[in-house]
Short mmCIF file of N, CA, C and O in Angstrom, two decimals:
data_model
loop_
_atom_site.label_atom_id
_atom_site.label_comp_id
_atom_site.label_asym_id
_atom_site.label_seq_id
_atom_site.Cartn_x
_atom_site.Cartn_y
_atom_site.Cartn_z
N ASP A 260 -10.23 5.79 -111.82
CA ASP A 260 -9.65 7.55 -111.99
C ASP A 260 -8.06 7.55 -111.62
O ASP A 260 -7.71 7.58 -111.71
N LEU A 261 -7.95 6.10 -111.24
CA LEU A 261 -6.55 5.20 -110.94
C LEU A 261 -7.08 3.76 -110.38
O LEU A 261 -8.04 3.06 -109.91
N ILE A 262 -5.79 3.19 -111.03
CA ILE A 262 -5.55 2.09 -110.40
C ILE A 262 -4.44 0.94 -109.87
O ILE A 262 -3.52 2.49 -109.96
N LEU A 263 -5.01 0.46 -108.76
CA LEU A 263 -3.90 -0.38 -107.57
C LEU A 263 -3.57 -1.42 -108.39
O LEU A 263 -4.71 -2.17 -108.70
N LEU A 264 -2.95 -1.72 -108.29
CA LEU A 264 -2.24 -2.71 -109.49
C LEU A 264 -0.73 -3.79 -108.78
O LEU A 264 -0.82 -3.34 -107.69
N ASP A 265 -1.78 -4.91 -108.32
CA ASP A 265 -1.02 -6.10 -107.34
C ASP A 265 0.04 -6.70 -108.32
O ASP A 265 -0.29 -6.94 -109.52
N ILE A 266 1.58 -6.58 -108.96
CA ILE A 266 2.24 -7.41 -109.43
C ILE A 266 1.98 -9.29 -109.62
O ILE A 266 1.26 -10.01 -110.56
N MET A 267 1.78 -9.77 -108.05
CA MET A 267 1.89 -11.27 -108.28
C MET A 267 0.50 -11.94 -107.98
O MET A 267 -0.35 -11.81 -107.27
N MET A 268 -0.85 -12.12 -109.33
CA MET A 268 -1.69 -12.55 -109.29
C MET A 268 -1.75 -13.31 -110.32
O MET A 268 -0.88 -14.03 -111.29
N PRO A 269 -2.63 -14.36 -110.18
CA PRO A 269 -3.04 -15.76 -110.83
C PRO A 269 -3.46 -15.09 -112.57
O PRO A 269 -3.50 -13.88 -112.34
N GLU A 270 -3.33 -16.65 -114.01
CA GLU A 270 -3.53 -15.97 -115.19
C GLU A 270 -2.24 -15.15 -115.82
O GLU A 270 -1.23 -15.60 -116.43
N MET A 271 -2.26 -13.64 -115.02
CA MET A 271 -1.44 -12.77 -116.29
C MET A 271 -1.05 -11.95 -114.76
O MET A 271 -1.53 -11.75 -113.88
N ASP A 272 0.36 -11.12 -114.43
CA ASP A 272 1.02 -10.60 -113.24
C ASP A 272 0.51 -8.68 -113.83
O ASP A 272 0.02 -8.96 -114.61
N GLY A 273 0.76 -8.15 -113.33
CA GLY A 273 0.31 -6.72 -112.46
C GLY A 273 1.66 -5.92 -114.26
O GLY A 273 0.72 -5.18 -114.40
N TYR A 274 2.22 -6.69 -114.70
CA TYR A 274 2.93 -6.31 -115.45
C TYR A 274 2.65 -6.44 -117.05
O TYR A 274 2.38 -5.16 -117.67
N GLU A 275 2.09 -7.21 -116.59
CA GLU A 275 0.68 -7.44 -117.95
C GLU A 275 -0.36 -7.06 -118.20
O GLU A 275 0.16 -6.30 -119.81
N VAL A 276 -0.64 -6.61 -117.06
CA VAL A 276 -1.92 -5.60 -116.52
C VAL A 276 -1.67 -4.30 -117.73
O VAL A 276 -2.39 -3.71 -118.47
N CYS A 277 -0.83 -4.16 -116.71
CA CYS A 277 -0.86 -2.73 -116.95
C CYS A 277 -0.11 -2.28 -118.32
O CYS A 277 -0.56 -1.38 -118.87
N ASN A 278 1.27 -3.05 -119.38
CA ASN A 278 0.99 -2.95 -120.32
C ASN A 278 0.00 -2.76 -121.31
O ASN A 278 -0.16 -1.89 -122.74
N LEU A 279 -0.91 -3.90 -121.19
CA LEU A 279 -2.08 -3.90 -121.66
C LEU A 279 -2.96 -2.53 -121.39
O LEU A 279 -3.61 -1.46 -122.58
N LEU A 280 -2.88 -2.24 -120.36
CA LEU A 280 -3.67 -0.80 -120.09
C LEU A 280 -3.32 0.15 -120.75
O LEU A 280 -3.79 1.16 -121.18
N LYS A 281 -2.16 0.46 -120.53
CA LYS A 281 -1.02 1.54 -120.82
C LYS A 281 -1.34 1.30 -122.61
O LYS A 281 -1.30 2.48 -123.35
N LYS A 282 -1.71 1.06 -123.27
CA LYS A 282 -1.91 0.10 -124.93
C LYS A 282 -3.01 0.54 -125.23
O LYS A 282 -3.28 0.66 -126.56
N SER A 283 -3.92 0.46 -124.98
CA SER A 283 -5.49 0.94 -125.05
C SER A 283 -5.74 2.40 -124.26
O SER A 283 -5.67 3.18 -123.33
N GLU A 284 -5.85 2.94 -126.04
CA GLU A 284 -6.96 3.81 -126.05
C GLU A 284 -7.64 4.92 -124.67
O GLU A 284 -7.60 5.57 -124.26
N THR A 285 -8.45 3.72 -124.43
CA THR A 285 -9.48 3.87 -122.98
C THR A 285 -8.72 4.01 -122.01
O THR A 285 -9.31 4.92 -121.45
N THR A 286 -7.61 3.46 -121.45
CA THR A 286 -7.44 3.36 -120.40
C THR A 286 -5.41 3.96 -120.17
O THR A 286 -5.22 3.66 -119.11
N SER A 287 -5.59 4.30 -121.24
CA SER A 287 -3.92 5.03 -121.45
C SER A 287 -3.33 5.88 -120.58
O SER A 287 -2.32 5.49 -119.53
N SER A 288 -4.02 6.61 -120.18
CA SER A 288 -3.65 7.79 -119.32
C SER A 288 -4.65 7.22 -118.57
O SER A 288 -4.13 8.48 -117.39
N ILE A 289 -4.77 6.60 -117.32
CA ILE A 289 -5.63 6.19 -115.67
C ILE A 289 -3.87 5.73 -115.23
O ILE A 289 -3.46 5.14 -115.85
N PRO A 290 -4.05 6.65 -114.46
CA PRO A 290 -2.78 6.59 -113.43
C PRO A 290 -2.40 4.98 -112.99
O PRO A 290 -3.79 4.47 -112.20
N ILE A 291 -1.26 4.35 -112.51
CA ILE A 291 -1.68 2.89 -112.66
C ILE A 291 -0.24 3.03 -110.99
O ILE A 291 0.66 3.65 -111.28
N ILE A 292 -0.81 2.85 -109.30
CA ILE A 292 -0.12 2.54 -108.41
C ILE A 292 -0.37 1.06 -108.48
O ILE A 292 -1.07 0.18 -107.98
N PHE A 293 1.17 0.55 -108.21
CA PHE A 293 1.30 -1.03 -107.65
C PHE A 293 2.16 -0.42 -106.46
O PHE A 293 2.26 0.02 -105.45
N LEU A 294 0.94 -1.66 -105.86
CA LEU A 294 0.64 -2.38 -104.91
C LEU A 294 1.35 -3.45 -104.35
O LEU A 294 0.32 -4.74 -104.34
N THR A 295 1.97 -3.84 -103.57
CA THR A 295 2.80 -5.30 -104.27
C THR A 295 3.92 -5.60 -102.97
O THR A 295 4.64 -5.25 -101.84
N ALA A 296 3.73 -6.70 -102.43
CA ALA A 296 4.87 -7.49 -101.82
C ALA A 296 6.33 -7.39 -102.12
O ALA A 296 7.33 -7.85 -101.84
N LYS A 297 6.41 -7.08 -103.73
CA LYS A 297 7.84 -7.41 -104.56
C LYS A 297 8.53 -5.74 -104.16
O LYS A 297 8.53 -5.24 -104.81
N ALA A 298 9.48 -6.56 -103.29
CA ALA A 298 10.03 -5.06 -103.52
C ALA A 298 11.57 -5.37 -103.22
O ALA A 298 12.23 -4.82 -103.11
N ASP A 299 12.12 -6.41 -104.18
CA ASP A 299 13.85 -6.17 -104.91
C ASP A 299 13.56 -5.07 -105.65
O ASP A 299 12.47 -4.64 -106.51
N MET A 300 14.29 -4.33 -105.78
CA MET A 300 15.08 -3.53 -107.21
C MET A 300 14.87 -3.16 -108.59
O MET A 300 13.82 -2.75 -109.31
N GLU A 301 14.76 -4.57 -109.21
CA GLU A 301 14.09 -5.42 -110.03
C GLU A 301 12.87 -4.84 -110.05
O GLU A 301 12.54 -4.58 -111.64
N SER A 302 11.98 -5.29 -109.71
CA SER A 302 10.93 -5.60 -109.07
C SER A 302 10.07 -3.36 -109.94
O SER A 302 9.35 -3.54 -110.76
N ILE A 303 11.01 -2.98 -108.49
CA ILE A 303 10.31 -1.20 -108.51
C ILE A 303 11.09 -0.77 -109.91
O ILE A 303 9.61 -0.17 -110.72
N VAL A 304 11.81 -1.06 -111.01
CA VAL A 304 12.30 -0.67 -111.72
C VAL A 304 10.96 -0.72 -113.14
O VAL A 304 10.69 0.16 -114.19
N LYS A 305 10.89 -2.69 -113.03
CA LYS A 305 9.60 -2.95 -113.83
C LYS A 305 8.48 -2.11 -114.00
O LYS A 305 7.79 -2.54 -115.09
N GLY A 306 8.85 -2.23 -113.06
CA GLY A 306 6.93 -1.44 -112.34
C GLY A 306 6.61 -0.12 -113.50
O GLY A 306 6.00 0.33 -113.87
N PHE A 307 7.67 0.70 -113.23
CA PHE A 307 7.78 2.04 -113.63
C PHE A 307 8.30 1.93 -115.33
O PHE A 307 7.47 2.53 -115.89
N GLU A 308 8.76 1.31 -115.24
CA GLU A 308 9.19 0.66 -117.13
C GLU A 308 8.65 0.43 -117.64
O GLU A 308 7.76 0.76 -118.92
N THR A 309 7.23 -0.38 -117.48
CA THR A 309 5.92 -0.75 -117.61
C THR A 309 4.85 0.18 -118.05
O THR A 309 3.49 -0.25 -118.38
N GLY A 310 5.26 1.25 -116.85
CA GLY A 310 3.90 2.17 -117.24
C GLY A 310 3.09 3.05 -115.96
O GLY A 310 2.37 3.62 -115.80
N GLY A 311 3.69 2.24 -114.86
CA GLY A 311 3.49 2.56 -113.10
C GLY A 311 3.34 4.03 -113.19
O GLY A 311 4.80 4.32 -113.16
N GLN A 312 2.76 5.02 -112.74
CA GLN A 312 2.81 5.91 -111.82
C GLN A 312 4.03 6.52 -110.34
O GLN A 312 4.30 6.93 -110.12
N ASP A 313 3.38 5.31 -109.89
CA ASP A 313 4.09 5.11 -108.57
C ASP A 313 4.53 3.41 -108.31
O ASP A 313 3.58 3.15 -108.37
N TYR A 314 5.02 3.44 -106.77
CA TYR A 314 5.41 1.96 -106.44
C TYR A 314 5.02 2.35 -104.98
O TYR A 314 6.11 2.55 -103.97
N ILE A 315 4.21 1.40 -104.72
CA ILE A 315 4.69 0.98 -102.65
C ILE A 315 4.63 -0.74 -102.39
O ILE A 315 4.08 -1.34 -103.17
N THR A 316 5.39 -0.79 -101.74
CA THR A 316 5.83 -2.58 -100.89
C THR A 316 5.54 -2.37 -100.07
O THR A 316 4.63 -1.32 -99.17
N LYS A 317 4.69 -3.69 -99.75
CA LYS A 317 3.74 -3.93 -99.22
C LYS A 317 5.03 -4.65 -97.50
O LYS A 317 5.85 -6.07 -98.12
N PRO A 318 4.33 -4.47 -96.42
CA PRO A 318 3.52 -4.11 -95.77
C PRO A 318 3.07 -2.33 -96.32
O PRO A 318 4.54 -2.26 -95.91
N PHE A 319 2.67 -1.85 -96.27
CA PHE A 319 2.52 -0.11 -95.84
C PHE A 319 1.47 0.66 -95.28
O PHE A 319 0.43 -0.45 -94.18
N ASN A 320 1.80 1.35 -94.89
CA ASN A 320 1.28 2.57 -94.66
C ASN A 320 -0.38 3.26 -95.21
O ASN A 320 0.39 3.95 -95.96
N SER A 321 -1.50 2.94 -94.59
CA SER A 321 -2.21 3.84 -94.71
C SER A 321 -1.69 5.00 -95.16
O SER A 321 -2.49 5.13 -96.35
N SER A 322 -1.71 6.19 -94.58
CA SER A 322 -1.72 7.13 -94.63
C SER A 322 -0.73 7.76 -96.09
O SER A 322 -0.77 8.06 -96.35
N GLU A 323 0.36 6.96 -95.99
CA GLU A 323 1.03 7.09 -97.01
C GLU A 323 0.65 6.53 -98.38
O GLU A 323 0.76 6.83 -99.18
N LEU A 324 -0.64 5.44 -98.17
CA LEU A 324 -1.22 5.02 -99.49
C LEU A 324 -2.00 5.96 -99.90
O LEU A 324 -2.02 6.74 -100.94
N ILE A 325 -3.26 6.59 -99.32
CA ILE A 325 -3.59 7.93 -98.98
C ILE A 325 -3.03 8.71 -99.93
O ILE A 325 -3.59 9.50 -100.90
N ALA A 326 -1.48 9.48 -98.53
CA ALA A 326 -1.66 10.87 -99.87
C ALA A 326 -1.33 10.09 -101.39
O ALA A 326 -1.02 11.17 -102.18
N ARG A 327 -0.30 9.23 -100.84
CA ARG A 327 0.15 9.13 -103.29
C ARG A 327 -1.05 9.21 -103.89
O ARG A 327 -0.61 9.27 -105.86
N VAL A 328 -1.96 8.65 -103.24
CA VAL A 328 -3.29 8.25 -104.36
C VAL A 328 -3.83 9.39 -104.77
O VAL A 328 -4.28 10.60 -105.78
N LYS A 329 -4.12 10.44 -103.38
CA LYS A 329 -4.54 11.85 -104.10
C LYS A 329 -3.37 12.78 -104.36
O LYS A 329 -4.02 13.36 -105.26
N THR A 330 -2.08 12.76 -104.38
CA THR A 330 -0.91 12.82 -104.92
C THR A 330 -0.96 13.20 -106.69
O THR A 330 -1.39 13.79 -107.92
N GLN A 331 -1.48 11.93 -107.15
CA GLN A 331 -1.77 10.97 -108.37
C GLN A 331 -3.24 11.32 -109.28
O GLN A 331 -3.03 11.92 -110.15
N LEU A 332 -4.27 11.69 -108.28
CA LEU A 332 -5.35 12.30 -108.79
C LEU A 332 -5.09 13.81 -109.21
O LEU A 332 -5.84 14.16 -109.45
N ASN A 333 -4.91 14.50 -107.87
CA ASN A 333 -4.95 16.02 -108.02
C ASN A 333 -3.49 16.35 -109.65
O ASN A 333 -4.38 17.83 -109.88
N SER A 334 -2.86 15.48 -109.60
CA SER A 334 -1.68 15.61 -110.91
C SER A 334 -2.77 15.95 -111.90
O SER A 334 -2.99 16.33 -112.78
N ARG A 335 -3.72 14.67 -111.92
CA ARG A 335 -4.46 14.31 -112.84
C ARG A 335 -5.47 15.29 -113.14
O ARG A 335 -5.45 15.87 -114.41
N ILE A 336 -6.49 15.79 -111.94
CA ILE A 336 -6.87 16.90 -112.06
C ILE A 336 -6.11 18.33 -112.56
O ILE A 336 -6.61 18.85 -113.38
N LYS A 337 -5.36 18.40 -112.56
CA LYS A 337 -4.19 20.22 -113.19
C LYS A 337 -4.04 19.69 -114.25
O LYS A 337 -3.94 20.92 -114.56
N ASN A 338 -3.89 18.59 -114.96
CA ASN A 338 -3.42 18.37 -116.17
C ASN A 338 -4.64 18.53 -117.59
O ASN A 338 -4.35 18.71 -119.03
N TYR A 339 -5.67 18.61 -116.51
CA TYR A 339 -7.27 18.39 -117.28
C TYR A 339 -6.94 20.05 -117.54
O TYR A 339 -7.77 20.30 -118.27
N ASN A 340 -7.24 20.72 -116.06
CA ASN A 340 -7.22 22.35 -116.50
C ASN A 340 -6.48 22.66 -117.29
O ASN A 340 -4.60 22.37 -117.48
#
């Protein structure tokens, strides 16, 4: 229903993963929230440009994360109705 995606990963970074997911007909509509330690403006903007719906930096507040996940999931449900 939703993907929490880090940017700094081995082999392929989160931006590349996001691009692949958004290009696939099967996964293109799944909301992606970047959850990462990269807090510079260039990284944040790139996260949105590659197709992320939201961007949260580490360390993060768990209540905020849950609220943002709920917002994305509720938005997705409303779009289906």
